[in-house]
Structures are given as C-alpha cells and as structure tokens.
Coordinates of C-alpha atoms in Angstrom, one line a residue:
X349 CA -48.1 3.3 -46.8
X350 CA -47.3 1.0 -44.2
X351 CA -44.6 -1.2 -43.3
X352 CA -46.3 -5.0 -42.4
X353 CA -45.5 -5.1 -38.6
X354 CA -46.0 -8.7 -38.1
X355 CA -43.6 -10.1 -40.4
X356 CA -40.8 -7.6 -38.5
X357 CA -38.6 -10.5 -37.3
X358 CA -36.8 -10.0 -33.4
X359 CA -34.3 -11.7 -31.8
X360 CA -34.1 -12.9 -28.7
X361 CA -37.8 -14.0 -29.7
X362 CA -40.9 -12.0 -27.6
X363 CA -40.9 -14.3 -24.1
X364 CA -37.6 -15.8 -24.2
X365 CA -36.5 -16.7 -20.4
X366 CA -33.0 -17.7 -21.1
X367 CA -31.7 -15.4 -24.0
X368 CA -27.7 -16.2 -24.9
X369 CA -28.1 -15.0 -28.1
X370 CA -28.3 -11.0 -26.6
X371 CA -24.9 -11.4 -25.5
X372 CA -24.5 -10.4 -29.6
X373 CA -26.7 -7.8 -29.1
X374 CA -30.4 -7.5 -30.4
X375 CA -31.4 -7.9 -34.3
X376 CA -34.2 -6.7 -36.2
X377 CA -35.1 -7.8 -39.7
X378 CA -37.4 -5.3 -41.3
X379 CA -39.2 -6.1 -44.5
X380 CA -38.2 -3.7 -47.0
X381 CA -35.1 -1.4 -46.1
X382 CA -35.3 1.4 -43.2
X383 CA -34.6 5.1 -42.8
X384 CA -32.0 4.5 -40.6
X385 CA -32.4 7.9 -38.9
X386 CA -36.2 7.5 -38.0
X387 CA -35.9 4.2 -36.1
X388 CA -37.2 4.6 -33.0
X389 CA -36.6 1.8 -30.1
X390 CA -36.7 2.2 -26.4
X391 CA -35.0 -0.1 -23.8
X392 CA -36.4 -0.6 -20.5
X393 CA -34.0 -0.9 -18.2
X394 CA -31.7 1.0 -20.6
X395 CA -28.4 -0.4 -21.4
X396 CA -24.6 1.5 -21.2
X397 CA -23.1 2.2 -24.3
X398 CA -25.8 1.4 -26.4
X399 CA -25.5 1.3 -29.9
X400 CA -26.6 0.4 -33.6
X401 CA -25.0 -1.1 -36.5
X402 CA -26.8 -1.8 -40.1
X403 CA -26.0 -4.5 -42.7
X404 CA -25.4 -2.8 -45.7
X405 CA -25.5 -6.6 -47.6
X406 CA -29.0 -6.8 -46.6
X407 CA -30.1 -3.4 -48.2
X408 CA -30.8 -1.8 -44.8
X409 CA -33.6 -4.4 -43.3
X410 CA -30.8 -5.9 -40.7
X411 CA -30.2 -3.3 -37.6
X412 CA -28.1 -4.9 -34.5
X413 CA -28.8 -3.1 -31.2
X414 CA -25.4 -3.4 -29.0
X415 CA -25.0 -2.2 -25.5
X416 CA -24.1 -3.4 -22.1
X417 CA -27.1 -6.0 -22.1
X418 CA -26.7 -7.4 -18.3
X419 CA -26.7 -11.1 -17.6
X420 CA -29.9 -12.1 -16.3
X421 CA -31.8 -9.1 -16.7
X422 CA -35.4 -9.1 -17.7
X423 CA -36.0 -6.3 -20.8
X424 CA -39.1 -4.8 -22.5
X425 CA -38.1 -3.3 -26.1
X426 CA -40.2 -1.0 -27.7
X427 CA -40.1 -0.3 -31.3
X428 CA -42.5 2.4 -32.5
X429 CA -44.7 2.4 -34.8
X430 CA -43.5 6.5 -35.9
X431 CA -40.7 4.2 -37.5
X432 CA -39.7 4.9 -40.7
X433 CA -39.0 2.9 -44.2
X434 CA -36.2 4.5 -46.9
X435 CA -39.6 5.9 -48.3
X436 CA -41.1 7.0 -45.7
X437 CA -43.3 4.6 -45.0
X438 CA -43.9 3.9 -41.9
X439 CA -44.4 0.7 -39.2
X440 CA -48.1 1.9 -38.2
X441 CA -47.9 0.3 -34.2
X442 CA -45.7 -0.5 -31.8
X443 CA -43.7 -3.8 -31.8
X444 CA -43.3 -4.5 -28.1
X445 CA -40.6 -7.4 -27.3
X446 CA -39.9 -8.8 -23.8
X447 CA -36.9 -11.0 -22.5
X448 CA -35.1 -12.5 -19.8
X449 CA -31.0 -12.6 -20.6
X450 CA -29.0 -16.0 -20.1
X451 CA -26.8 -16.0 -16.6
X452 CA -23.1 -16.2 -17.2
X453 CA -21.8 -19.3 -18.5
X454 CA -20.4 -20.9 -15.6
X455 CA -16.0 -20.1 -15.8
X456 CA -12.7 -20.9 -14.1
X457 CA -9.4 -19.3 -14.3
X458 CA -6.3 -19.7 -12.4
X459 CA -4.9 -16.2 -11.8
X460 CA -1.5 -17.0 -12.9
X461 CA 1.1 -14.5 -14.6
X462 CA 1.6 -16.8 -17.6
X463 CA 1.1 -20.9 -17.7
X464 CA 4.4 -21.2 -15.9
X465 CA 4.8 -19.8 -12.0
X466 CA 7.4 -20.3 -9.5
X467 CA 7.0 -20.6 -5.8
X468 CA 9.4 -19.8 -3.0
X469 CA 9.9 -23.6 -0.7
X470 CA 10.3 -21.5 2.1
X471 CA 6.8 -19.6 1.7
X472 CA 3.4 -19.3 1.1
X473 CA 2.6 -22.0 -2.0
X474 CA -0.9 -20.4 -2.7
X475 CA -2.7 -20.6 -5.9
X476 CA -6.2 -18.0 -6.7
X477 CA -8.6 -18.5 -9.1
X478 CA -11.5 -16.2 -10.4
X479 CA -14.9 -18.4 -10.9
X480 CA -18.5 -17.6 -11.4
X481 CA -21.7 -19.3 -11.2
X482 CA -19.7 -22.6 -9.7
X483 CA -20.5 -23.8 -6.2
X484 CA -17.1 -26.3 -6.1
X485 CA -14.0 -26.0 -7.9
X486 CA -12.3 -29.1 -8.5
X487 CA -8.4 -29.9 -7.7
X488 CA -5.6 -32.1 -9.8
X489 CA -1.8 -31.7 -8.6
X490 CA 0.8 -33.5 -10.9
X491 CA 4.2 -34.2 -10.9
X492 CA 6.0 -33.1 -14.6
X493 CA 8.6 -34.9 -15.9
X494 CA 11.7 -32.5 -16.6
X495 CA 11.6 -33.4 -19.7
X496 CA 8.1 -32.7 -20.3
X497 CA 8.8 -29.4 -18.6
X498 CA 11.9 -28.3 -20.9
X499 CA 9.3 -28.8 -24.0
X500 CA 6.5 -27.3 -22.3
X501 CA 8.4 -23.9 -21.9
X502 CA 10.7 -24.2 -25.7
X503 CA 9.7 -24.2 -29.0
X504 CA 6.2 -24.7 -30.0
X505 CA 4.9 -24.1 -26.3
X506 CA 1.6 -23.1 -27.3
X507 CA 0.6 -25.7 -29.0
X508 CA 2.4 -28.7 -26.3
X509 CA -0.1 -26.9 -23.5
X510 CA -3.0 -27.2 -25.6
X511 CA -2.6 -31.2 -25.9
X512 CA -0.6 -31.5 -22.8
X513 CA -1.8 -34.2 -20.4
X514 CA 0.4 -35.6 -17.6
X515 CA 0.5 -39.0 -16.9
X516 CA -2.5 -40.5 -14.3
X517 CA 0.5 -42.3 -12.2
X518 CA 2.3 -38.9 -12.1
X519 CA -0.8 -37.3 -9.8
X520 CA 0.0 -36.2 -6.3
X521 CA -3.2 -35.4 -5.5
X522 CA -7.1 -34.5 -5.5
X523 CA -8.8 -32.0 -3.7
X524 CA -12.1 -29.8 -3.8
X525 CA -13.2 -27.0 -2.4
X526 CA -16.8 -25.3 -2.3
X527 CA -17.6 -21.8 -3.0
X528 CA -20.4 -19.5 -2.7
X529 CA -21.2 -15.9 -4.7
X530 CA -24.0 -13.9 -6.1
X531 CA -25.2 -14.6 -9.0
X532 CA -23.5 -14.0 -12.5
X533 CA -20.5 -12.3 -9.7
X534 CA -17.3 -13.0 -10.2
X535 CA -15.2 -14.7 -7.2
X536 CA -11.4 -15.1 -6.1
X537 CA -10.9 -18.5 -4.5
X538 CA -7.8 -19.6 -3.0
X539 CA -5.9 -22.5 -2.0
X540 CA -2.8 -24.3 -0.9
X541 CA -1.1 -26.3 -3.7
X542 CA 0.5 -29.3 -1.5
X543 CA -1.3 -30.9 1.4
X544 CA 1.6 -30.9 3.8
X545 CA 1.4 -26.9 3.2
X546 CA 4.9 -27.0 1.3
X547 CA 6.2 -28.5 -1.8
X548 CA 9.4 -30.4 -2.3
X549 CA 12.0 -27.7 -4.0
X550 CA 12.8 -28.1 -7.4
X551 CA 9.6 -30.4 -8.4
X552 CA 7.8 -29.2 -11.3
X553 CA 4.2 -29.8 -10.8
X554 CA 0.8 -28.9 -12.9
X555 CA -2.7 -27.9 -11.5

C-alpha cells in the first residue's frame, strides 16, 4: 500500500525564492502517521546540526526538519519515496522540494554594556554598533533631563526605556553615516558621539 505522495504538504512551498518561514526549520505534513525511523530526506547543501522533531498532537503526520539553514541559500530536499508509514506503507516516489532562504532581516545594535554608558570628557567619546544588510545608519543625540535620567536608571527602569522618548527641543544633533558589507554579514560601525569631538562633562545625553 501506498502513501498518496501528492497530497504530502512542504513548507517553504517547491520554488519559493524568498523563504522566512525556514528560519523555523522545514515541515512536512504526511497523510496518515509515519514510521518515524524509516523517513528518509536528503539536504543538498547539507545543513549543521541538523535535526528532527515530531508532533505527537498530530498522531505522527507533522515532522520539523531543524538545522543551521543559511540565510540566502538556495536548497534542494529530497524525500524518498523508500519512506515509510506506522504500517509500513510506503511513499512510492520521491518528493523533490527546492528553495531559496530569506536574507537577514536588516538589524542595528549599539554595542553598549547595558542602556547606560559613561564616557571619560578627557577621551575618546566613541560609540560601535553591529548592523547588517543596512547601507546607512542613522544618528539622533539628545540632551536628558536629570530628572528623566534618575527615573530612567530607578525603579521600573525597564519599562521607562521602552516608552522613553526625549523631547524634540532637547536634540543636539543629526548625523548619518553610510556603510558597506557582504551580504547577510554582520558589521561593526563606529562613530564620534558630539560633533566638536568632545562632550560637555556631566551632560546626560541619549543616542
């Protein structure tokens, strides 16, 4: 007996270009519940650290194929036909899926310690941030209020960063500044926080 190939549901779908949905991994639903130790698939290029989970609330039909499945990478899956239902029935040809991979979301980070730094007035007042897929990051400075500061490092800090905004007439200023990498690489851009190259000592300020 014979498992009905065709109604074997894949995702990413067979010809996807732009697949973020892999970054989950890959699932297939089966039609009636699988022997999970006969279930063969092949992954060209292979993937690191690959490996399979099964949805025991779906009676076995539900596999998840996880791994190292690279950003922008074209794939060709294989699952072959010598696969094998619970009952040893079996898929009777090969299921052949292929798939291009979704780039990177495009990210920003400032590479700070914590959401609070200090800088010396008498040295270097550089900031870094890590970036991908960007080709200009995108500058505010602002002056915070000491009060605003006190709250912003007390009680219930968390939640006063989340909706923290300073006010437009406390901005010192804007600057932008192109970058350049590979893509889906990841990037370390830095830059000087004031324009005169130092900042006035004892001014709390917010990028």
């Amino acid at each position: 007996r014979r498992i009905d190939a065709d109604t074997v549901e894949v995702t990413p779908r067979n010809g996807e270009t732009s697949s973020k949905d892999i970054r989950q991994g890959m699932v297939l639903t089966f039609t009636s519940p699988m022997d999970h130790d006969a279930l063969k698939v092949t992954i060209v290029p292979t993937i690191a650290n690959q490996s399979i989970f099964w949805d025991f609330n779906r009676n076995d039909t539900v596999v998840r194929i996880g791994g190292n499945w690279l950003a922008s990478e074209t794939y060709k899956v294989t699952i072959s036909g010598q696969s094998k239902g619970r009952y040893g029935d079996v898929l009777g040809k090969d299921i052949v899926v292929s798939f291009t991979a979704a780039p990177l979301d495009p990210s920003l980070a400032l590479n700070t310690p914590g959401n609070v730094g200090m800088y010396d007035t008498n040295g270097s007042q550089v900031i870094y941030a890590s970036y991908t897929n960007i080709d200009r990051v995108d500058f505010s400075l602002y002056r915070v209020d000491r009060a605003d500061f006190i709250s912003l490092i007390g009680r219930d800090a968390f939640q006063r960063w989340q909706n923290y905004r300073p006010p437009v007439a406390n901005k010192i200023r804007d600057w932008s500044q192109s970058v350049s990498a590979p893509l889906n690489a990841y990037r370390v851009v830095s830059t000087t926080v004031s324009a005169s190259g130092l900042l006035a000592p004892g001014v709390p300020a917010a990028v």
